[in-house]
Amino acid sequence: KKNWLYVTTAATVLALAACSSNKETTASKTPLGTQTKFATEAVNDAEAIKGGTLKYALVASSGFKGVFIDELAQDSLDSTISSQIDASIFEFDENRQLTNTGLASIDFDVEGKSVTVTLNSKDYKWSDGQPVTIDDYIFTYQSIGHKDYTGSRYNSKYENVVGMKEFHEGKADSVSGLEKIDDYSVKIHFKEMRPSMKLAGGALSAYIMPKHIFSTIPVAEWDKSEYVRGTKFVGLGAFKLESIIPGESVTLVPNEHYYKGRAKLDKVVMEIVSPDNIVSEMKAGKYDIAEMPNAQYESYKDLTNVNLVSTFKSSFEYVAFHLGKFDKASGKNITDPNAKMSDPVLRQAIAYALDMDTVGESLYHGLLRGTNSIIIPFFKDVYNAEQEGFKYNPEKAKQMLEEAGYKDVDGDGIRENKDGSPLSITFAARTRDDANESLIQQYLLWWKEIGLD
């Protein structure tokens, strides 16, 4: 028996923008190839065992928060657990294009500015045995727009639904743009059609929750409910919760009502394991699956009782700049033209000073790479490997700063502002592991080499 180690390949870009929802442009190192370090799957030709318990290591330095519904979850650990006990209404392909193979099919009417969502079966059931209807989807769409909703999902894509803004502001009792056709289909009317409606995580909501449960609980109290944090959770996933040790582990059993058929396993145990211990635990064969820390690759690369598989992450790391503030009243980012980092030349020089592929190889064993855009290789159908990006070029960075007027006036090796006043840049970084600390220190060294403090 060989266990599986998942190794993710992260991409890093430098975002030349404010740390907000409105990005200006991006910077990066050389274009990232489309090949992962290892195979993306492992094939076992042996006969499948019957039943059994799968032990899944959740590698993290702290526990999960225990908010298991997608509509409220904001923690990646919670979302990983939720993925086993709940499901979105739509499925998508390898390019994240929505398909009609999941719980529902989609019909786009671009000219009519509407989307019709139809359940693919009238026999779907929640994990408690209650029937799934389109009312559950409508209820979820509307509830996320409720003024008492405490999650983070409500945004402009919801306000793009006709009547949603009025409902959110308490000016209407329901969302006029959610037109129920029958018990299994709804037509959603939008103010404008957006290309991302055809993508997972895009402008068409995929959330669905059991109306027969949550309609009896005030929206403001959802996050305190046992249906969110406890074993009463009702979902559409392959498994359901049997027991929970808060912050430490969950035990799952098959959902006999799962729309793709009952899982063949008897149980799944998902446990928090410290990054400091995961290599020894996998070596001892305690867990069947784990997503391994990239920085520790050297310590587990030669394990003989595991299969290593890898994939590109669907996310990227970035450096952002403080260019202004978010104005809550207007809902807009307000740029300050006098902000320290407002000069694009200064931001571009900072980008040219970073050699991400070098540190990715030396600190993360090739499992972290620079990329050329915020559209990363994970999005295979739209990623542009030919885009130039910002290649490592410290001499160009120095020249740009010099020509823009950032000169070393007093000869101490550190550049001053254009008016001769001191230029000191404050860089905030999250505390992670030793490799990340070394990465941050390398950033600071590279920036000092081009004369920036």
Short mmCIF file of C-alpha atoms in Angstrom, two decimals:
data_model
loop_
_atom_site.label_atom_id
_atom_site.label_comp_id
_atom_site.label_asym_id
_atom_site.label_seq_id
_atom_site.Cartn_x
_atom_site.Cartn_y
_atom_site.Cartn_z
CA LYS A 1 0.00 0.00 0.00
CA LYS A 2 1.35 3.40 -0.96
CA ASN A 3 -0.03 6.59 0.44
CA TRP A 4 -0.42 9.79 -1.56
CA LEU A 5 1.46 13.03 -1.01
CA TYR A 6 0.08 16.04 -2.83
CA VAL A 7 2.70 18.64 -3.71
CA THR A 8 1.35 21.93 -5.00
CA THR A 9 3.29 24.26 -7.27
CA ALA A 10 2.69 27.86 -6.29
CA ALA A 11 3.13 30.88 -8.53
CA THR A 12 4.33 34.26 -7.36
CA VAL A 13 3.66 37.60 -8.99
CA LEU A 14 4.19 41.17 -7.92
CA ALA A 15 0.95 43.11 -8.14
CA LEU A 16 1.61 46.71 -9.08
CA ALA A 17 -1.52 47.96 -7.38
CA ALA A 18 -3.18 48.83 -4.15
CA CYS A 19 -4.06 46.02 -1.78
CA SER A 20 -7.69 46.15 -2.77
CA SER A 21 -10.16 44.76 -5.27
CA ASN A 22 -9.02 47.10 -8.04
CA LYS A 23 -5.68 46.00 -9.51
CA GLU A 24 -3.77 48.19 -12.01
CA THR A 25 -1.22 45.87 -13.57
CA THR A 26 1.13 43.07 -12.59
CA ALA A 27 4.79 42.19 -12.54
CA SER A 28 6.66 38.97 -12.34
CA LYS A 29 9.60 36.83 -13.35
CA THR A 30 9.87 34.72 -16.48
CA PRO A 31 6.82 32.92 -17.91
CA LEU A 32 5.96 29.73 -16.08
CA GLY A 33 5.81 26.50 -18.05
CA THR A 34 2.85 24.21 -18.07
CA GLN A 35 4.60 21.14 -16.64
CA THR A 36 4.28 20.24 -12.97
CA LYS A 37 7.23 18.75 -11.07
CA PHE A 38 5.54 15.35 -10.73
CA ALA A 39 2.75 13.45 -12.42
CA THR A 40 -0.72 14.81 -11.74
CA GLU A 41 -2.15 11.40 -10.85
CA ALA A 42 -1.06 8.00 -9.59
CA VAL A 43 -2.65 4.82 -10.94
CA ASN A 44 -3.07 1.69 -8.84
CA ASP A 45 -4.08 -1.43 -10.76
CA ALA A 46 -4.63 -3.55 -7.65
CA GLU A 47 -8.12 -4.66 -6.67
CA ALA A 48 -9.95 -2.05 -4.63
CA ILE A 49 -10.51 -2.90 -0.97
CA LYS A 50 -14.04 -3.03 0.36
CA GLY A 51 -14.95 -0.41 2.91
CA GLY A 52 -12.08 0.76 5.07
CA THR A 53 -11.21 4.08 6.69
CA LEU A 54 -9.32 6.75 4.78
CA LYS A 55 -7.06 8.89 6.98
CA TYR A 56 -6.59 12.40 5.59
CA ALA A 57 -3.95 14.69 7.11
CA LEU A 58 -4.86 18.37 7.13
CA VAL A 59 -1.39 19.89 7.34
CA ALA A 60 -1.60 23.13 9.30
CA SER A 61 0.01 24.89 12.23
CA SER A 62 -3.37 25.73 13.77
CA GLY A 63 -6.79 24.12 13.98
CA PHE A 64 -9.81 24.54 11.72
CA LYS A 65 -12.47 27.06 12.71
CA GLY A 66 -15.40 24.73 12.14
CA VAL A 67 -17.61 26.79 9.80
CA PHE A 68 -18.53 24.13 7.28
CA ILE A 69 -21.06 25.75 4.93
CA ASP A 70 -19.54 27.32 1.83
CA GLU A 71 -21.79 30.34 2.18
CA LEU A 72 -19.94 31.34 5.39
CA ALA A 73 -16.58 29.52 5.33
CA GLN A 74 -13.54 31.76 5.00
CA ASP A 75 -10.85 29.34 6.11
CA SER A 76 -9.14 26.94 3.69
CA LEU A 77 -9.22 24.11 6.24
CA ASP A 78 -12.97 24.53 6.74
CA SER A 79 -13.40 24.58 2.97
CA THR A 80 -11.40 21.36 2.57
CA ILE A 81 -13.67 19.59 5.05
CA SER A 82 -16.75 21.18 3.48
CA SER A 83 -15.75 19.80 0.06
CA GLN A 84 -16.40 16.29 1.38
CA ILE A 85 -19.80 16.98 2.96
CA ASP A 86 -21.30 19.51 0.59
CA ALA A 87 -21.38 20.23 -3.15
CA SER A 88 -21.95 23.18 -5.45
CA ILE A 89 -24.93 23.09 -7.77
CA PHE A 90 -22.61 23.21 -10.83
CA GLU A 91 -19.63 21.16 -11.97
CA PHE A 92 -16.74 22.43 -14.11
CA ASP A 93 -14.03 21.05 -16.39
CA GLU A 94 -10.23 21.27 -16.22
CA ASN A 95 -10.38 24.85 -17.52
CA ARG A 96 -12.96 25.79 -14.86
CA GLN A 97 -15.64 26.13 -17.54
CA LEU A 98 -19.06 25.31 -16.08
CA THR A 99 -20.59 22.11 -17.43
CA ASN A 100 -24.08 20.61 -17.31
CA THR A 101 -22.92 17.42 -15.63
CA GLY A 102 -23.56 18.37 -12.02
CA LEU A 103 -26.75 18.90 -10.07
CA ALA A 104 -27.98 21.47 -12.58
CA SER A 105 -27.73 22.59 -16.19
CA ILE A 106 -27.39 26.17 -17.42
CA ASP A 107 -28.96 27.91 -20.42
CA PHE A 108 -27.56 31.35 -21.27
CA ASP A 109 -29.68 33.98 -23.02
CA VAL A 110 -27.15 36.73 -23.68
CA GLU A 111 -29.51 39.05 -25.55
CA GLY A 112 -32.21 38.61 -22.94
CA LYS A 113 -29.69 39.12 -20.12
CA SER A 114 -30.83 36.01 -18.30
CA VAL A 115 -29.65 32.55 -17.26
CA THR A 116 -31.98 29.59 -16.70
CA VAL A 117 -30.81 27.03 -14.14
CA THR A 118 -32.54 23.64 -14.17
CA LEU A 119 -31.97 20.72 -11.82
CA ASN A 120 -30.87 17.65 -13.76
CA SER A 121 -33.09 15.31 -11.75
CA LYS A 122 -36.25 15.49 -9.68
CA ASP A 123 -34.93 12.82 -7.34
CA TYR A 124 -32.04 14.61 -5.62
CA LYS A 125 -32.02 14.53 -1.83
CA TRP A 126 -30.19 16.30 0.94
CA SER A 127 -28.15 14.17 3.33
CA ASP A 128 -31.12 14.13 5.74
CA GLY A 129 -33.33 12.60 3.02
CA GLN A 130 -35.34 15.73 2.23
CA PRO A 131 -35.88 16.54 -1.48
CA VAL A 132 -33.79 19.13 -3.29
CA THR A 133 -35.77 21.71 -5.27
CA ILE A 134 -34.95 24.94 -7.05
CA ASP A 135 -36.36 26.75 -4.00
CA ASP A 136 -33.14 25.81 -2.19
CA TYR A 137 -31.06 27.57 -4.84
CA ILE A 138 -33.33 30.64 -4.94
CA PHE A 139 -33.33 30.79 -1.13
CA THR A 140 -29.52 30.71 -1.05
CA TYR A 141 -29.14 33.40 -3.71
CA GLN A 142 -31.56 35.66 -1.87
CA SER A 143 -30.17 34.92 1.61
CA ILE A 144 -26.63 35.91 0.66
CA GLY A 145 -28.15 39.24 -0.36
CA HIS A 146 -30.00 39.59 2.96
CA LYS A 147 -29.02 42.65 4.99
CA ASP A 148 -28.26 40.43 8.02
CA TYR A 149 -25.97 38.06 6.13
CA THR A 150 -22.62 37.86 7.99
CA GLY A 151 -20.47 36.11 5.39
CA SER A 152 -18.19 37.56 2.72
CA ARG A 153 -19.88 36.27 -0.45
CA TYR A 154 -22.15 39.26 -1.13
CA ASN A 155 -20.51 41.46 -3.75
CA SER A 156 -21.04 43.07 -7.14
CA LYS A 157 -21.87 39.77 -8.85
CA TYR A 158 -24.92 39.46 -6.59
CA GLU A 159 -25.85 43.09 -7.09
CA ASN A 160 -25.80 42.36 -10.83
CA VAL A 161 -29.03 40.39 -10.32
CA VAL A 162 -32.05 42.59 -11.04
CA GLY A 163 -33.65 43.70 -7.77
CA MET A 164 -30.88 42.36 -5.50
CA LYS A 165 -29.58 45.77 -4.43
CA GLU A 166 -33.09 46.90 -3.51
CA PHE A 167 -33.61 43.71 -1.47
CA HIS A 168 -30.24 44.12 0.24
CA GLU A 169 -31.09 47.68 1.22
CA GLY A 170 -34.49 46.66 2.59
CA LYS A 171 -36.45 48.42 -0.14
CA ALA A 172 -37.99 45.16 -1.41
CA ASP A 173 -39.27 41.97 0.22
CA SER A 174 -37.75 39.69 -2.42
CA VAL A 175 -35.36 39.73 -5.37
CA SER A 176 -37.40 40.48 -8.48
CA GLY A 177 -34.75 39.06 -10.80
CA LEU A 178 -35.08 35.52 -9.39
CA GLU A 179 -38.00 34.22 -11.45
CA LYS A 180 -39.10 30.74 -10.40
CA ILE A 181 -40.37 28.75 -13.41
CA ASP A 182 -41.29 25.55 -11.59
CA ASP A 183 -40.01 23.42 -8.70
CA TYR A 184 -36.89 22.52 -10.66
CA SER A 185 -35.91 25.60 -12.65
CA VAL A 186 -35.36 29.35 -12.22
CA LYS A 187 -34.64 32.18 -14.64
CA ILE A 188 -32.17 34.72 -13.26
CA HIS A 189 -32.36 38.21 -14.76
CA PHE A 190 -29.14 40.24 -14.76
CA LYS A 191 -28.35 43.91 -15.30
CA GLU A 192 -25.50 42.85 -17.58
CA MET A 193 -24.06 39.60 -18.87
CA ARG A 194 -20.46 38.84 -17.93
CA PRO A 195 -18.00 36.35 -19.48
CA SER A 196 -17.16 34.95 -16.03
CA MET A 197 -20.70 33.60 -15.73
CA LYS A 198 -19.42 30.57 -17.61
CA LEU A 199 -16.60 29.97 -15.14
CA ALA A 200 -16.51 28.30 -11.73
CA GLY A 201 -16.34 30.98 -9.06
CA GLY A 202 -17.51 33.57 -11.57
CA ALA A 203 -20.53 35.84 -11.81
CA LEU A 204 -23.13 33.05 -11.52
CA SER A 205 -23.55 31.79 -7.98
CA ALA A 206 -23.07 28.05 -7.43
CA TYR A 207 -24.08 28.01 -3.76
CA ILE A 208 -27.06 25.97 -2.62
CA MET A 209 -28.23 25.27 0.91
CA PRO A 210 -31.23 23.44 2.44
CA LYS A 211 -34.08 25.92 2.72
CA HIS A 212 -36.01 23.58 5.03
CA ILE A 213 -33.23 24.02 7.59
CA PHE A 214 -32.01 27.59 7.26
CA SER A 215 -35.35 29.28 6.62
CA THR A 216 -36.13 28.53 10.30
CA ILE A 217 -32.93 30.22 11.55
CA PRO A 218 -32.45 34.01 11.47
CA VAL A 219 -29.76 34.86 8.90
CA ALA A 220 -27.72 36.76 11.48
CA GLU A 221 -27.53 33.61 13.64
CA TRP A 222 -26.45 31.13 10.97
CA ASP A 223 -22.80 31.03 12.04
CA LYS A 224 -23.76 29.97 15.56
CA SER A 225 -26.01 27.13 14.45
CA GLU A 226 -25.28 23.42 14.93
CA TYR A 227 -26.22 23.05 11.25
CA VAL A 228 -23.13 25.11 10.45
CA ARG A 229 -20.71 24.08 13.18
CA GLY A 230 -21.95 20.69 14.35
CA THR A 231 -22.92 17.18 13.35
CA LYS A 232 -26.38 18.35 12.33
CA PHE A 233 -24.85 19.67 9.11
CA VAL A 234 -27.02 18.85 6.08
CA GLY A 235 -25.35 18.89 2.67
CA LEU A 236 -25.05 17.36 -0.79
CA GLY A 237 -21.54 15.90 -0.55
CA ALA A 238 -20.35 12.30 -0.71
CA PHE A 239 -20.08 12.15 3.09
CA LYS A 240 -21.79 13.46 6.19
CA LEU A 241 -20.44 14.37 9.61
CA GLU A 242 -20.42 11.65 12.25
CA SER A 243 -18.31 13.33 14.93
CA ILE A 244 -16.16 16.40 15.50
CA ILE A 245 -13.30 17.21 17.86
CA PRO A 246 -13.38 21.03 17.55
CA GLY A 247 -10.34 22.39 15.75
CA GLU A 248 -8.66 18.96 15.62
CA SER A 249 -10.51 16.33 13.59
CA VAL A 250 -13.72 15.23 11.93
CA THR A 251 -15.01 11.74 11.20
CA LEU A 252 -17.16 11.33 8.11
CA VAL A 253 -19.44 8.51 6.98
CA PRO A 254 -21.03 7.97 3.54
CA ASN A 255 -24.05 10.01 2.53
CA GLU A 256 -26.50 7.37 1.32
CA HIS A 257 -28.37 10.06 -0.63
CA TYR A 258 -25.33 11.35 -2.56
CA TYR A 259 -26.44 12.08 -6.12
CA LYS A 260 -23.52 10.16 -7.65
CA GLY A 261 -24.01 7.08 -5.51
CA ARG A 262 -22.87 5.96 -2.08
CA ALA A 263 -19.12 6.21 -1.39
CA LYS A 264 -17.30 2.87 -1.14
CA LEU A 265 -15.40 3.82 2.01
CA ASP A 266 -16.77 3.13 5.48
CA LYS A 267 -15.29 6.27 6.99
CA VAL A 268 -12.98 9.23 6.38
CA VAL A 269 -11.02 10.69 9.28
CA MET A 270 -9.56 14.16 8.66
CA GLU A 271 -7.08 15.33 11.29
CA ILE A 272 -4.94 18.43 11.80
CA VAL A 273 -1.24 17.54 11.65
CA SER A 274 1.54 20.04 12.32
CA PRO A 275 3.93 20.76 9.43
CA ASP A 276 6.71 19.86 11.87
CA ASN A 277 5.36 16.32 12.25
CA ILE A 278 3.84 15.44 8.90
CA VAL A 279 6.96 13.89 7.34
CA SER A 280 7.50 11.45 10.23
CA GLU A 281 3.77 10.66 10.29
CA MET A 282 3.74 9.84 6.57
CA LYS A 283 6.92 7.82 6.89
CA ALA A 284 5.23 5.79 9.63
CA GLY A 285 2.23 5.24 7.35
CA LYS A 286 -0.25 6.88 9.69
CA TYR A 287 -2.10 8.81 6.95
CA ASP A 288 -3.25 7.96 3.43
CA ILE A 289 -3.32 11.48 1.96
CA ALA A 290 -1.54 14.71 2.82
CA GLU A 291 -0.73 17.98 1.09
CA MET A 292 2.93 18.41 1.91
CA PRO A 293 4.84 21.62 2.74
CA ASN A 294 6.91 22.58 -0.28
CA ALA A 295 9.75 23.89 1.88
CA GLN A 296 10.28 20.42 3.39
CA TYR A 297 10.56 18.61 0.08
CA GLU A 298 14.10 17.35 0.72
CA SER A 299 12.92 15.53 3.84
CA TYR A 300 10.24 13.46 2.10
CA LYS A 301 11.31 13.19 -1.55
CA ASP A 302 12.88 9.76 -1.02
CA LEU A 303 10.10 8.13 1.01
CA THR A 304 9.40 4.71 -0.47
CA ASN A 305 5.92 4.19 0.96
CA VAL A 306 4.27 7.12 -0.85
CA ASN A 307 3.33 8.32 -4.32
CA LEU A 308 4.15 11.94 -5.08
CA VAL A 309 1.66 13.77 -7.28
CA SER A 310 1.54 17.49 -7.97
CA THR A 311 -0.67 20.15 -9.43
CA PHE A 312 -0.56 23.86 -10.15
CA LYS A 313 -2.27 25.87 -7.47
CA SER A 314 -5.31 27.87 -8.47
CA SER A 315 -3.93 30.83 -6.52
CA PHE A 316 -0.81 32.96 -6.44
CA GLU A 317 1.28 34.93 -3.97
CA TYR A 318 1.74 38.64 -4.60
CA VAL A 319 3.19 41.85 -3.24
CA ALA A 320 0.69 44.71 -3.16
CA PHE A 321 1.16 48.44 -2.65
CA HIS A 322 -0.70 50.93 -0.51
CA LEU A 323 -2.01 53.53 -2.95
CA GLY A 324 -5.00 54.90 -1.09
CA LYS A 325 -8.01 53.61 0.81
CA PHE A 326 -11.36 51.92 0.36
CA ASP A 327 -14.27 54.27 0.85
CA LYS A 328 -17.14 52.33 2.43
CA ALA A 329 -19.72 54.99 1.67
CA SER A 330 -19.14 54.91 -2.08
CA GLY A 331 -17.93 51.31 -2.24
CA LYS A 332 -14.90 52.43 -4.26
CA ASN A 333 -11.13 52.49 -3.93
CA ILE A 334 -9.86 56.05 -3.63
CA THR A 335 -6.34 56.50 -4.98
CA ASP A 336 -4.08 59.02 -3.24
CA PRO A 337 -1.85 60.67 -5.89
CA ASN A 338 0.58 61.63 -3.12
CA ALA A 339 0.94 58.11 -1.72
CA LYS A 340 4.56 57.00 -1.25
CA MET A 341 4.15 54.16 -3.75
CA SER A 342 2.06 56.09 -6.29
CA ASP A 343 4.92 56.35 -8.83
CA PRO A 344 4.65 53.39 -11.26
CA VAL A 345 8.40 53.60 -11.97
CA LEU A 346 9.17 52.89 -8.31
CA ARG A 347 6.82 49.91 -8.30
CA GLN A 348 8.21 48.54 -11.55
CA ALA A 349 11.78 48.84 -10.29
CA ILE A 350 10.80 46.84 -7.21
CA ALA A 351 9.46 44.14 -9.54
CA TYR A 352 12.58 44.00 -11.71
CA ALA A 353 14.71 43.50 -8.58
CA LEU A 354 13.18 40.13 -7.66
CA ASP A 355 14.47 36.81 -8.99
CA MET A 356 11.57 34.53 -8.08
CA ASP A 357 12.71 31.45 -9.98
CA THR A 358 16.04 31.44 -8.16
CA VAL A 359 14.53 31.58 -4.69
CA GLY A 360 11.81 29.19 -5.77
CA GLU A 361 14.48 26.65 -6.63
CA SER A 362 16.78 27.27 -3.67
CA LEU A 363 14.15 27.62 -0.93
CA TYR A 364 11.21 25.61 -2.33
CA HIS A 365 12.99 23.04 -4.52
CA GLY A 366 11.32 24.22 -7.71
CA LEU A 367 7.85 24.06 -6.21
CA LEU A 368 7.48 27.84 -6.23
CA ARG A 369 8.02 29.73 -9.47
CA GLY A 370 7.71 33.19 -10.83
CA THR A 371 4.98 33.87 -13.34
CA ASN A 372 4.20 36.59 -15.82
CA SER A 373 0.61 37.51 -15.00
CA ILE A 374 -2.19 37.11 -12.49
CA ILE A 375 -3.67 34.74 -15.09
CA ILE A 376 -1.57 31.76 -14.03
CA PRO A 377 -0.92 28.35 -15.72
CA PHE A 378 -3.72 26.75 -13.70
CA PHE A 379 -6.08 28.45 -16.17
CA LYS A 380 -4.73 26.52 -19.12
CA ASP A 381 -7.14 27.71 -21.78
CA VAL A 382 -6.43 31.42 -21.25
CA TYR A 383 -2.90 31.49 -19.84
CA ASN A 384 -0.43 33.30 -22.13
CA ALA A 385 3.06 31.87 -21.73
CA GLU A 386 4.41 34.43 -24.21
CA GLN A 387 3.48 37.45 -22.11
CA GLU A 388 6.72 39.18 -21.12
CA GLY A 389 6.06 40.04 -17.50
CA PHE A 390 8.86 41.58 -15.42
CA LYS A 391 12.04 39.54 -15.81
CA TYR A 392 14.79 39.81 -13.21
CA ASN A 393 16.89 42.79 -14.25
CA PRO A 394 18.42 44.75 -11.35
CA GLU A 395 20.47 46.95 -13.66
CA LYS A 396 17.32 48.07 -15.43
CA ALA A 397 15.72 48.72 -12.05
CA LYS A 398 18.64 50.97 -11.05
CA GLN A 399 18.51 52.83 -14.35
CA MET A 400 14.75 53.42 -14.06
CA LEU A 401 15.10 54.78 -10.54
CA GLU A 402 18.02 57.00 -11.52
CA GLU A 403 16.22 58.46 -14.53
CA ALA A 404 13.06 59.01 -12.49
CA GLY A 405 14.99 61.11 -9.96
CA TYR A 406 15.47 58.62 -7.11
CA LYS A 407 19.17 59.34 -6.52
CA ASP A 408 21.62 58.55 -3.75
CA VAL A 409 22.18 62.13 -2.66
CA ASP A 410 24.40 61.54 0.38
CA GLY A 411 26.42 58.56 -0.93
CA ASP A 412 25.23 56.04 1.69
CA GLY A 413 24.00 53.55 -0.94
CA ILE A 414 20.32 54.34 -0.30
CA ARG A 415 18.25 56.41 -2.69
CA GLU A 416 16.29 59.47 -1.61
CA ASN A 417 12.97 60.75 -2.91
CA LYS A 418 12.93 63.00 -5.96
CA ASP A 419 12.94 66.06 -3.68
CA GLY A 420 15.94 64.76 -1.72
CA SER A 421 13.98 63.70 1.36
CA PRO A 422 14.57 60.23 2.86
CA LEU A 423 12.76 57.34 1.16
CA SER A 424 11.96 54.50 3.55
CA ILE A 425 9.52 51.75 2.54
CA THR A 426 7.69 49.64 5.13
CA PHE A 427 7.10 46.03 4.02
CA ALA A 428 4.62 43.87 5.94
CA ALA A 429 4.74 40.08 5.59
CA ARG A 430 2.90 37.17 7.18
CA THR A 431 4.70 34.88 9.61
CA ARG A 432 4.94 31.37 8.18
CA ASP A 433 7.86 28.94 8.12
CA ASP A 434 11.64 29.32 7.99
CA ALA A 435 11.69 29.19 4.20
CA ASN A 436 9.22 32.06 3.96
CA GLU A 437 11.28 34.10 6.42
CA SER A 438 14.35 33.50 4.25
CA LEU A 439 12.32 34.54 1.20
CA ILE A 440 11.32 37.83 2.82
CA GLN A 441 14.90 38.56 3.88
CA GLN A 442 16.03 37.89 0.30
CA TYR A 443 13.44 40.37 -0.96
CA LEU A 444 14.86 43.03 1.36
CA LEU A 445 18.43 42.26 0.26
CA TRP A 446 17.54 42.52 -3.44
CA TRP A 447 15.75 45.82 -2.89
CA LYS A 448 18.73 47.18 -0.97
CA GLU A 449 20.99 46.21 -3.87
CA ILE A 450 19.09 48.64 -6.12
CA GLY A 451 19.28 51.31 -3.44
CA LEU A 452 15.90 50.98 -1.73
CA ASP A 453 15.50 50.97 2.03
#
